[in-house]
CSV table of C-alpha atoms in Angstrom, one decimal:
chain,number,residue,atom,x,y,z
A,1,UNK,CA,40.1,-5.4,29.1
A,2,UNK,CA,42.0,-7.8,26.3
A,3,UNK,CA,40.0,-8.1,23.5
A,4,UNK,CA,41.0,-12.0,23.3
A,5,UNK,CA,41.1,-14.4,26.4
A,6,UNK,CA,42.6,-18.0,26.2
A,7,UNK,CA,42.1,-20.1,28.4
A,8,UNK,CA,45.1,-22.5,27.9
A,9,UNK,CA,48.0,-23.9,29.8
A,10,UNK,CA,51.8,-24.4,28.5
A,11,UNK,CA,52.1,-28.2,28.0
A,12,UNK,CA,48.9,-28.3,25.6
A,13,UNK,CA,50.0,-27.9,21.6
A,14,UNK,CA,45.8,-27.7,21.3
A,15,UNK,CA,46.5,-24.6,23.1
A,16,UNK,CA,49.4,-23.4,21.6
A,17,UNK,CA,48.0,-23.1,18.1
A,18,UNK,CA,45.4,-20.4,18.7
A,19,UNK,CA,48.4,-19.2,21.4
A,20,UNK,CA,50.7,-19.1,18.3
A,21,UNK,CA,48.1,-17.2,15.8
A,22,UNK,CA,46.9,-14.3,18.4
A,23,UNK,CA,51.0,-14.2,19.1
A,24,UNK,CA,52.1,-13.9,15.3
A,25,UNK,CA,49.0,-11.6,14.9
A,26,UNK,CA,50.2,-8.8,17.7
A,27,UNK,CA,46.7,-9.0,19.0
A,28,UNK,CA,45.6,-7.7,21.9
A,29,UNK,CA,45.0,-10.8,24.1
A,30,UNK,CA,45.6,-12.4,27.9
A,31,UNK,CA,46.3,-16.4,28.2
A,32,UNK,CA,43.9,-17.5,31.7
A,33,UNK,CA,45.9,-20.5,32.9
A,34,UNK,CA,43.8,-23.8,33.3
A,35,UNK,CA,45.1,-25.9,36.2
A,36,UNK,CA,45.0,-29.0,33.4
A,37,UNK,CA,47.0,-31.2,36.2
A,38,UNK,CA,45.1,-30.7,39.4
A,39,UNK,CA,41.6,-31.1,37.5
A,40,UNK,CA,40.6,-27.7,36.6
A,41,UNK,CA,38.8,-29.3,33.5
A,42,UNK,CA,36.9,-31.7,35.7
A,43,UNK,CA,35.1,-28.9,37.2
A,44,UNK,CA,31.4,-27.9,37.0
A,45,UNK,CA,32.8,-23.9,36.2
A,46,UNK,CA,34.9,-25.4,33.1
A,47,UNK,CA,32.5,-27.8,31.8
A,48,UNK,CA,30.0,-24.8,31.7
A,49,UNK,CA,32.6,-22.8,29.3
A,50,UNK,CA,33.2,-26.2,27.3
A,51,UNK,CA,31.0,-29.2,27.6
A,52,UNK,CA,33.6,-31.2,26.1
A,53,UNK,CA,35.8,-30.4,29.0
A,54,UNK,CA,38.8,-29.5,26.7
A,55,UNK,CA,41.2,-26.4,26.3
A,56,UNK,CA,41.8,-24.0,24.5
A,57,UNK,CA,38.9,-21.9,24.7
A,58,UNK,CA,38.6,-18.3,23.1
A,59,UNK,CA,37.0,-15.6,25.0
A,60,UNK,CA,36.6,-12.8,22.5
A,61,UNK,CA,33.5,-10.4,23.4
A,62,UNK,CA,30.5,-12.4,24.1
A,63,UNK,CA,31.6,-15.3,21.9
A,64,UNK,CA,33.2,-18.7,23.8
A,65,UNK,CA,35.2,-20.7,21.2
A,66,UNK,CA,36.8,-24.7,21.6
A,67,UNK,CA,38.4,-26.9,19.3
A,68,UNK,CA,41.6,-25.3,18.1
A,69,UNK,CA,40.6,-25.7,14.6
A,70,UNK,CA,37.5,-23.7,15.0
A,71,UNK,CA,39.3,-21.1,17.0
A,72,UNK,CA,41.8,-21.0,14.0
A,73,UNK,CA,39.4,-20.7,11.6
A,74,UNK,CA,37.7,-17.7,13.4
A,75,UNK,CA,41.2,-16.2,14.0
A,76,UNK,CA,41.6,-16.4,10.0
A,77,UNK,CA,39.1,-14.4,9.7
A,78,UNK,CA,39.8,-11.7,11.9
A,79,UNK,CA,44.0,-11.8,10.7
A,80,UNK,CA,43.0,-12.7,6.9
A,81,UNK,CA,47.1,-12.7,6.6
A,82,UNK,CA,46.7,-16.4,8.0
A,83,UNK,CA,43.9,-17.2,6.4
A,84,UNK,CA,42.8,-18.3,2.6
A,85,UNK,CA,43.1,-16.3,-0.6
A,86,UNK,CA,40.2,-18.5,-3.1
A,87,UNK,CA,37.9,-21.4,-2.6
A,88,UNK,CA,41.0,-23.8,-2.9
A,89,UNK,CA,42.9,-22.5,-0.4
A,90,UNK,CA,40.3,-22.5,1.8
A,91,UNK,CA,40.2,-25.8,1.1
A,92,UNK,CA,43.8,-26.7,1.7
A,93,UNK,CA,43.6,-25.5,4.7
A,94,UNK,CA,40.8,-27.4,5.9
A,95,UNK,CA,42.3,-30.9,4.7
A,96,UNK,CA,45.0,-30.2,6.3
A,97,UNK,CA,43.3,-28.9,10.0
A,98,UNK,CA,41.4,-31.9,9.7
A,99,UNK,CA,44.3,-34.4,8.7
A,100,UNK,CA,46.8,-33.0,11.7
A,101,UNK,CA,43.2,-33.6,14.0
A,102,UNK,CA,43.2,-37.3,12.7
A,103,UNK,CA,46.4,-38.1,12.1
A,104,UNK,CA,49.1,-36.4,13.1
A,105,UNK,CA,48.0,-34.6,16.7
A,106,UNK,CA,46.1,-37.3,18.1
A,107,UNK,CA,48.9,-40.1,18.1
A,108,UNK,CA,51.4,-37.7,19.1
A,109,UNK,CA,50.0,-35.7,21.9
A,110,UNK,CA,48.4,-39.0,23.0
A,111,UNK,CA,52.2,-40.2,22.9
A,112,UNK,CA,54.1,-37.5,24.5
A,113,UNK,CA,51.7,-37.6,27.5
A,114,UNK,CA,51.7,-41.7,27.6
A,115,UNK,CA,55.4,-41.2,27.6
A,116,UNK,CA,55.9,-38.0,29.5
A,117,UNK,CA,52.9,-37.0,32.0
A,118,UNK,CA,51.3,-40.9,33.2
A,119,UNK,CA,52.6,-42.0,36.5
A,120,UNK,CA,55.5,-45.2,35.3
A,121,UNK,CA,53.4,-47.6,36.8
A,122,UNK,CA,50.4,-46.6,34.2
A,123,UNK,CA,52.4,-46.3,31.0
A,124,UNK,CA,51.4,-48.9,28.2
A,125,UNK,CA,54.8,-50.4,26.0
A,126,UNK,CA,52.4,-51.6,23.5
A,127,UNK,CA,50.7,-48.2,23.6
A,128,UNK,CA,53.3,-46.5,23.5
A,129,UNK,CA,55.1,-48.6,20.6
A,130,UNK,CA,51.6,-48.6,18.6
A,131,UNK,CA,51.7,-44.7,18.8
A,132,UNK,CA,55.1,-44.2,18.2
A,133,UNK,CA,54.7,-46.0,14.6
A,134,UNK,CA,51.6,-44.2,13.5
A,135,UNK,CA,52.7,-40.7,14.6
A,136,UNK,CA,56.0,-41.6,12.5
A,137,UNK,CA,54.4,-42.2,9.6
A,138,UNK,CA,52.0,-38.9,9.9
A,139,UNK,CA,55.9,-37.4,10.3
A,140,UNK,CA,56.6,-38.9,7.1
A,141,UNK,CA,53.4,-38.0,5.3
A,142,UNK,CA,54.3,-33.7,6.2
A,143,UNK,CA,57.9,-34.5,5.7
A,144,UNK,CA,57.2,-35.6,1.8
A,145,UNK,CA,54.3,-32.7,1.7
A,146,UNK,CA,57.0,-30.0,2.7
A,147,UNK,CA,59.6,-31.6,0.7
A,148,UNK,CA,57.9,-29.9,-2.4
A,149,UNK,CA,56.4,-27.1,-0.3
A,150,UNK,CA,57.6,-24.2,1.8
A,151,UNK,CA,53.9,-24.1,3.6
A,152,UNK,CA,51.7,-26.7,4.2
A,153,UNK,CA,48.2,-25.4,2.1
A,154,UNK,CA,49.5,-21.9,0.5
A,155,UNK,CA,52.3,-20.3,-0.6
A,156,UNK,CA,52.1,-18.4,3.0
A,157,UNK,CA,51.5,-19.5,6.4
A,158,UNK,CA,48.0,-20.2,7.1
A,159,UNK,CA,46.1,-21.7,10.2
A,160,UNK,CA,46.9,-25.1,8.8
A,161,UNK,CA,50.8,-24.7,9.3
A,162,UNK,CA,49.2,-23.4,13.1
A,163,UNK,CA,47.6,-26.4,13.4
A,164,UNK,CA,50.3,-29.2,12.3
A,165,UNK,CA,52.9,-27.9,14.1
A,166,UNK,CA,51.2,-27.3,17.5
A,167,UNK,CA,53.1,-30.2,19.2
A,168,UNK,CA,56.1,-30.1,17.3
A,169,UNK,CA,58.1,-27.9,19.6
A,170,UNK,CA,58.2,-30.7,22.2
A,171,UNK,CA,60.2,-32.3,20.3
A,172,UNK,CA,62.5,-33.7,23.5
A,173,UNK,CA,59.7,-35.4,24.8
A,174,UNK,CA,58.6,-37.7,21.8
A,175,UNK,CA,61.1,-40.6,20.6
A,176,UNK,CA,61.7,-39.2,17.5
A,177,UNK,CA,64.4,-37.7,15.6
A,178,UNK,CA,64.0,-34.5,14.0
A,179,UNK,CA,66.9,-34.9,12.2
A,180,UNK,CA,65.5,-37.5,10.1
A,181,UNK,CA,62.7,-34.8,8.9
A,182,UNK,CA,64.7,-32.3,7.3
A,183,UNK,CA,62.0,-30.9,5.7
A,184,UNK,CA,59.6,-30.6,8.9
A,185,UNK,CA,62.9,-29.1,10.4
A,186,UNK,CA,63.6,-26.4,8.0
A,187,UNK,CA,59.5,-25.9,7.9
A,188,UNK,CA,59.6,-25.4,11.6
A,189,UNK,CA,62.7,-23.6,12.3
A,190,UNK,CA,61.0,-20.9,9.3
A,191,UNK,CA,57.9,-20.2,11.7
A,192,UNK,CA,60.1,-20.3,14.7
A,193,UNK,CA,61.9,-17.2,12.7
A,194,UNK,CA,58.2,-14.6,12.8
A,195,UNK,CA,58.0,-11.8,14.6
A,196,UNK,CA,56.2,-13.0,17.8
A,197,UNK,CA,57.2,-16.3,18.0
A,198,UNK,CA,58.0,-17.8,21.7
A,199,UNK,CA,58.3,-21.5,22.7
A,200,UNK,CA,54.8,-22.8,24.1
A,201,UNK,CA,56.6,-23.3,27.3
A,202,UNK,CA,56.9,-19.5,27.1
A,203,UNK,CA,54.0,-18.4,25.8
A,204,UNK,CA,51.6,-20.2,27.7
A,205,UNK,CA,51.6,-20.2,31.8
A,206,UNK,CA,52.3,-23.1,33.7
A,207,UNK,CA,55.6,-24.4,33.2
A,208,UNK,CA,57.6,-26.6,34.6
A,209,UNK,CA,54.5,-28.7,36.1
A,210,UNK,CA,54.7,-28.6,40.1
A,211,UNK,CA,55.5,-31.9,41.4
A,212,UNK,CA,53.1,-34.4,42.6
A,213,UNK,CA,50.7,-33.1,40.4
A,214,UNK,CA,51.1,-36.1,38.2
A,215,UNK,CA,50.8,-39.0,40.6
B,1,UNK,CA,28.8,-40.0,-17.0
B,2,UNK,CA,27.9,-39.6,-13.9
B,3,UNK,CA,28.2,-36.4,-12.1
B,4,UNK,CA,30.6,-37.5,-9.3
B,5,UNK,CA,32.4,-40.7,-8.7
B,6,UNK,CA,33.6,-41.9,-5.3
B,7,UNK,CA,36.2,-43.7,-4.7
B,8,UNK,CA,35.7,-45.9,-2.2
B,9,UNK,CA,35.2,-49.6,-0.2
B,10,UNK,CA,32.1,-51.0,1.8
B,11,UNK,CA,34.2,-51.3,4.8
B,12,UNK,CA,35.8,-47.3,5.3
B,13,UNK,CA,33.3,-45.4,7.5
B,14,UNK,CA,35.1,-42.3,6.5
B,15,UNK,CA,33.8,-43.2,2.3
B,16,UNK,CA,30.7,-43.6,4.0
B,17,UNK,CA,30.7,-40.8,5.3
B,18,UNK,CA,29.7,-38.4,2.0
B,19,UNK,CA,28.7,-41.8,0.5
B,20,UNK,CA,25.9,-41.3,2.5
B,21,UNK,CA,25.4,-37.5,1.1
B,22,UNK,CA,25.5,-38.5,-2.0
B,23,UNK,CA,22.7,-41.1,-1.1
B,24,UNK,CA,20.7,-39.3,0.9
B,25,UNK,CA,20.9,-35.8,-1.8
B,26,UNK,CA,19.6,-38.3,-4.2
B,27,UNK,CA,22.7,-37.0,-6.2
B,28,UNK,CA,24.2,-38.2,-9.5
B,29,UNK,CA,27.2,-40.3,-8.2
B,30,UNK,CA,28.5,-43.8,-8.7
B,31,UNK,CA,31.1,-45.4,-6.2
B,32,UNK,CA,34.4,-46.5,-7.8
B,33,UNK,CA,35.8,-49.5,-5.8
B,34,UNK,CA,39.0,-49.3,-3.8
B,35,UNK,CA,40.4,-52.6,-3.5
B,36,UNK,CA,42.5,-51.3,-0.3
B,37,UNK,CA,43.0,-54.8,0.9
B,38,UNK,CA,44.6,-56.5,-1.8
B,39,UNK,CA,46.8,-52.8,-1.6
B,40,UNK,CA,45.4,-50.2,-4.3
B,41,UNK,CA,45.9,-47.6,-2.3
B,42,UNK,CA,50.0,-48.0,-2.3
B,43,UNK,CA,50.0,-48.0,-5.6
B,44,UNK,CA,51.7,-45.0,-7.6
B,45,UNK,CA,48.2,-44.9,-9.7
B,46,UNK,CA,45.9,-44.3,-6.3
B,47,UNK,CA,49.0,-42.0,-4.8
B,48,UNK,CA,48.6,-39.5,-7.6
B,49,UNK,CA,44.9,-39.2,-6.6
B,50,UNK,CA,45.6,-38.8,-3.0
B,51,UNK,CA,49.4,-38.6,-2.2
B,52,UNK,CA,47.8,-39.5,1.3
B,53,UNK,CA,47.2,-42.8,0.3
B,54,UNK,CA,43.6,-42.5,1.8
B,55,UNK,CA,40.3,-43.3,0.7
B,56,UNK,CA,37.7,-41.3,-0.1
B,57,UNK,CA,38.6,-39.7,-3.2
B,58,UNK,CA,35.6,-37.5,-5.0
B,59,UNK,CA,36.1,-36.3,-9.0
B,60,UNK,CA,33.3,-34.1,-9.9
B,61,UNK,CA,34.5,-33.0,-13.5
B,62,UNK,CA,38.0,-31.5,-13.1
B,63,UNK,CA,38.3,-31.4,-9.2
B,64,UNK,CA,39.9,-34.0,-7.1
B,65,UNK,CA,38.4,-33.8,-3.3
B,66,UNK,CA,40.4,-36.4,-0.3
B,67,UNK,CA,39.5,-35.8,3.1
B,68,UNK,CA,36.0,-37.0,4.6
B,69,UNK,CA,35.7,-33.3,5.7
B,70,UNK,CA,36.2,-31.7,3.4
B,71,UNK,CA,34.4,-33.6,0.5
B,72,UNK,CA,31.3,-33.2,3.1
B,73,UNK,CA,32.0,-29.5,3.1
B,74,UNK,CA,32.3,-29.3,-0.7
B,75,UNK,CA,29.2,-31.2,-1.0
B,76,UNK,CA,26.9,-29.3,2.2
B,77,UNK,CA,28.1,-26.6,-0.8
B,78,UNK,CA,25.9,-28.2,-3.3
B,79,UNK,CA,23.2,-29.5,-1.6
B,80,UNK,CA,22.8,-27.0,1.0
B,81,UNK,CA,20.0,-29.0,3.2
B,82,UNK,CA,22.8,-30.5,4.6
B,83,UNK,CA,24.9,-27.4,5.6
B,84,UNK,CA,24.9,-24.2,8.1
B,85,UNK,CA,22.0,-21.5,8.0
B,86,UNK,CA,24.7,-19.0,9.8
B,87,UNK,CA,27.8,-18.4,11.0
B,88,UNK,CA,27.3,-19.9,14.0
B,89,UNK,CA,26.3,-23.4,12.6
B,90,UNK,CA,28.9,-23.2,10.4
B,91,UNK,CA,31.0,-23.3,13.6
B,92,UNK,CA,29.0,-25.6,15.0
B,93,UNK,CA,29.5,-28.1,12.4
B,94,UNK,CA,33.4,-27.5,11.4
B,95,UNK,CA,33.6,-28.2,15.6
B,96,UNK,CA,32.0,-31.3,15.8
B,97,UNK,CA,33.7,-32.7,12.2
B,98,UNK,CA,36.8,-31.8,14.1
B,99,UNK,CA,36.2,-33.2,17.1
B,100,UNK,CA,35.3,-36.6,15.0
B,101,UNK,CA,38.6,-37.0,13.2
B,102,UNK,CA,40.2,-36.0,16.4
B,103,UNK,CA,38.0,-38.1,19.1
B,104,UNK,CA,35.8,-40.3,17.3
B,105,UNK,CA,36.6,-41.9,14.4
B,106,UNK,CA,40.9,-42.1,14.9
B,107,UNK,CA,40.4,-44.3,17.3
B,108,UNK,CA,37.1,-46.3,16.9
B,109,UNK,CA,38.0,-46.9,13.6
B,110,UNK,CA,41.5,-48.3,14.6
B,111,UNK,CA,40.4,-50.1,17.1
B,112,UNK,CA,37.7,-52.0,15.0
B,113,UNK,CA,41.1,-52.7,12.5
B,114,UNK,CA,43.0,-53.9,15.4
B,115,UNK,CA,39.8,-56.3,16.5
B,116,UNK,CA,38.6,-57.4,12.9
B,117,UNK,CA,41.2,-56.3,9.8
B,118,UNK,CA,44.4,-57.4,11.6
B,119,UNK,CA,45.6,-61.3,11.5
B,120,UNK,CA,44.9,-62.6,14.8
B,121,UNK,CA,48.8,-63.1,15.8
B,122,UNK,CA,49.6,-59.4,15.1
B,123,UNK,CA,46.4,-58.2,17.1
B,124,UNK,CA,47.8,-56.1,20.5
B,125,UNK,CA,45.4,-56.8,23.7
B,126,UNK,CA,46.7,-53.4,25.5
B,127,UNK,CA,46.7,-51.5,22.3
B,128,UNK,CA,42.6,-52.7,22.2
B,129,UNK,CA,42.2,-52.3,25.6
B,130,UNK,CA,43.3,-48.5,25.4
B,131,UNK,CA,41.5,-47.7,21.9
B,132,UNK,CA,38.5,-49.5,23.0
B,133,UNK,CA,38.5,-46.6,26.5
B,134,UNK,CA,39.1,-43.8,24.5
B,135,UNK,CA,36.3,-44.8,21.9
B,136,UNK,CA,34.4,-45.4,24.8
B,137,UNK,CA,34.9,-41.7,26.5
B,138,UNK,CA,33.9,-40.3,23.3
B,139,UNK,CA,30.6,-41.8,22.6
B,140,UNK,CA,29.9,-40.8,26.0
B,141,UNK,CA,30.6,-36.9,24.8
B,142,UNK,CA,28.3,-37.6,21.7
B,143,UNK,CA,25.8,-39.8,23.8
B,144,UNK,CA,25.6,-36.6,26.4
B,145,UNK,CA,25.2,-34.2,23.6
B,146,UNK,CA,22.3,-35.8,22.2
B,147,UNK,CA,20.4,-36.0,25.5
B,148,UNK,CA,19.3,-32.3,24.5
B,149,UNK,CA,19.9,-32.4,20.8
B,150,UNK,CA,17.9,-33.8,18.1
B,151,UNK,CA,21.3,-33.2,15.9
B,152,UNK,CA,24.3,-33.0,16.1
B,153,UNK,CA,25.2,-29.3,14.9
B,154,UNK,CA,22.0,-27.3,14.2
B,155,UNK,CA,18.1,-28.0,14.2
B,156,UNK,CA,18.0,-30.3,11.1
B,157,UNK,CA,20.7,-33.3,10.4
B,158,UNK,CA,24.1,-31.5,8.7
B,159,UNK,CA,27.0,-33.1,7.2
B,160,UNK,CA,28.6,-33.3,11.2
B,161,UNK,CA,26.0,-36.2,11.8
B,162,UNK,CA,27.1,-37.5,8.4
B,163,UNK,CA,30.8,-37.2,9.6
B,164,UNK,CA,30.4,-39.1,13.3
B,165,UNK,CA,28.0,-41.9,12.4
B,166,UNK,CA,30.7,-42.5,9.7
B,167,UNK,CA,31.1,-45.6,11.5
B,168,UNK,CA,28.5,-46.2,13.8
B,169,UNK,CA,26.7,-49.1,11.8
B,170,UNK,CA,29.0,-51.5,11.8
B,171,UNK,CA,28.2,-51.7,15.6
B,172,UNK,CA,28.6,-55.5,15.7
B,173,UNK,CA,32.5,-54.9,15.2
B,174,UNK,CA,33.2,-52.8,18.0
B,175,UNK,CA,32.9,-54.0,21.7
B,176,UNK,CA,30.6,-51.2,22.8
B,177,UNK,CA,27.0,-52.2,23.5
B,178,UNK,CA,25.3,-49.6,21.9
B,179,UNK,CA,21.9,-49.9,24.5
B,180,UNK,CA,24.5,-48.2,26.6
B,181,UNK,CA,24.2,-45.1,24.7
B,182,UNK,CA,20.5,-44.4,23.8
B,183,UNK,CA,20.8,-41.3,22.4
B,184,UNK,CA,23.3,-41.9,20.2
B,185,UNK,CA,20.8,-45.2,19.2
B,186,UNK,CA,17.8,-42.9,18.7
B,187,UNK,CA,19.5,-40.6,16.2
B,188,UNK,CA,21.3,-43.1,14.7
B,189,UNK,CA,17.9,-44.5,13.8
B,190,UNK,CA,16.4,-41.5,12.4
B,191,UNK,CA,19.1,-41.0,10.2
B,192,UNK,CA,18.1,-44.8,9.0
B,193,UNK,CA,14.5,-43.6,8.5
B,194,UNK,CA,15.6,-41.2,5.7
B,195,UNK,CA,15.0,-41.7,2.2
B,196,UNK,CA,18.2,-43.5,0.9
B,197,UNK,CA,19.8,-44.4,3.3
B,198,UNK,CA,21.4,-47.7,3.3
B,199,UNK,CA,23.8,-49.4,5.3
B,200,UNK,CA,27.8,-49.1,4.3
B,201,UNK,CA,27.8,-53.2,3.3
B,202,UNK,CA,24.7,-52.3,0.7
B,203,UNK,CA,26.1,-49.0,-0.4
B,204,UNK,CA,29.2,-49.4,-1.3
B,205,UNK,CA,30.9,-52.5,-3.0
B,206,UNK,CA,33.8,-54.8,-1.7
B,207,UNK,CA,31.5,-56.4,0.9
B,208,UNK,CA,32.5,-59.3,2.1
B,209,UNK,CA,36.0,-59.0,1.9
B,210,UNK,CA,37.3,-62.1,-0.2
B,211,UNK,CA,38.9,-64.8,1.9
B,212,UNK,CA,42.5,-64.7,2.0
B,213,UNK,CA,42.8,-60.8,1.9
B,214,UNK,CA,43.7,-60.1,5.5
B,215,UNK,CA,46.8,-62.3,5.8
């Protein structure tokens, strides 16, 4: 038996962050595919493991973990390399879990699957226009913040740099351009460079989506 | 001088959030207006407080606090009524704050800008009609967890009650008809039954906003 599950599937950046940690870590873990697109987290069996009817959720032992930022903060604590070294950075790290939950991952990933999962005949333009400008200026607001600093909350990588870039490896399927980010770029392409790393699309099961499972 | 000093504006739910701590500790603070709509918080002065640009701001003697969570944690430090009596509530209340800045509060708060804040000719009708589904979908999550909890996180009222009611009493902004969700109504009126409380318009100042403001 793995000593972590996760129940996850590959197009979820939620996901991918705890994916990414227990990855980075060498842990001894399994992901459990979630079948996200045919309705998996609809189901009475799901919402028992999470009320909220969201992935990712950590199996470790008895325990049953959601919210990514939870699971990251548990993770921290088990792999103290990705976790805080005082009070402040502990601190750091949570303003900057908590601004990526606000700000930054729930425009984008509520973009990407506007733009990229909804059947054509559902997509919004206003939507879609209204989150493209607010998850461009959460771009800007990390692109200033790593101008001056190589991680986000500590002069390593902690949970919060986890956290912010969880979507950020989709980067095909948002309308931005990562080129004018340098400094998310270099940022990125750093983590991309650990031991461990893989692309979400390989790390996590269930890519390329089957088709009809959208419509 | 006063022990902490919040800055802050009658209409942010996310001041209000440890606004309302403050209050309810019956802590040494005093609120330091914000005057966001006439545009303090672009300026260079409020942008070396927070380079986010956002309000709240807490200084209690040397420290500078931004982020609704994690002022709330800082302060469930120092009054500890307010914060976990184990590990698991701590969990329990980092997963619900989460889940407010993720779920919650991003969009019920934008949408209530979009319906009230914004001119009327540069209001979006699909960008409403989508924020106003997702709020909708979440106080159904909160309204459901309610049903069988008293609070939101633990047995007794934590900082992740003060997080989500954040903006849940300026009810006659939003279009949700809040007899729909009675549970959420119940809790939100024993929080009002505690000593201190007062409603964001009588706690903190800039209410009503001065005519000619919004255009």
């Amino acid at each position: 038996v793995t000593e972590y599950r996760l129940r996850c599937f590959a197009q979820s950046g939620n996901a991918y962050k705890p994916a990414l940690a227990l990855a980075l870590a060498g842990a001894d873990w399994e992901p459990v595919f979630v079948d996200y697109f045919n309705g998996e987290t609809h189901t009475p069996e799901f919402r028992e493991l999470n009320p909220m009817g969201e992935v990712p959720v950590l199996e470790a032992g008895e325990l049953r973990l959601s919210q990514s930022g939870v699971i990251l903060d548990y993770l921290s604590q088990r792999f103290p390399d990705f976790g805080p070294r005082s009070e402040e950075e502990r601190r750091e790290i949570l303003r900057w879990t908590l601004w990526d939950n606000h700000k930054l991952t729930s425009y984008i990933a509520t973009l990407r699957f506007q733009m990229k999962f909804l059947p054509e005949e559902r997509r919004q333009p206003e939507v879609i226009e209204f989150l493209t400008k607010r998850s461009d200026a959460a771009l800007h607001v990390l692109d200033r913040h790593l101008f001056s600093n190589e991680w986000i909350a500590a002069d390593h990588l902690t949970t919060a740099d986890l956290s912010c870039v969880g979507y950020l490896y989709y980067d095909h399927e948002f309308p931005h351009d990562f080129a004018t980010f340098p400094n998310i770029d270099r940022w990125r392409r750093a983590i991309t460079g650990l031991p461990g790393w893989k692309h979400p699309y390989d790390l996590m099961p269930g890519h390329p989506i089957p088709p009809g499972a959208l419509s």
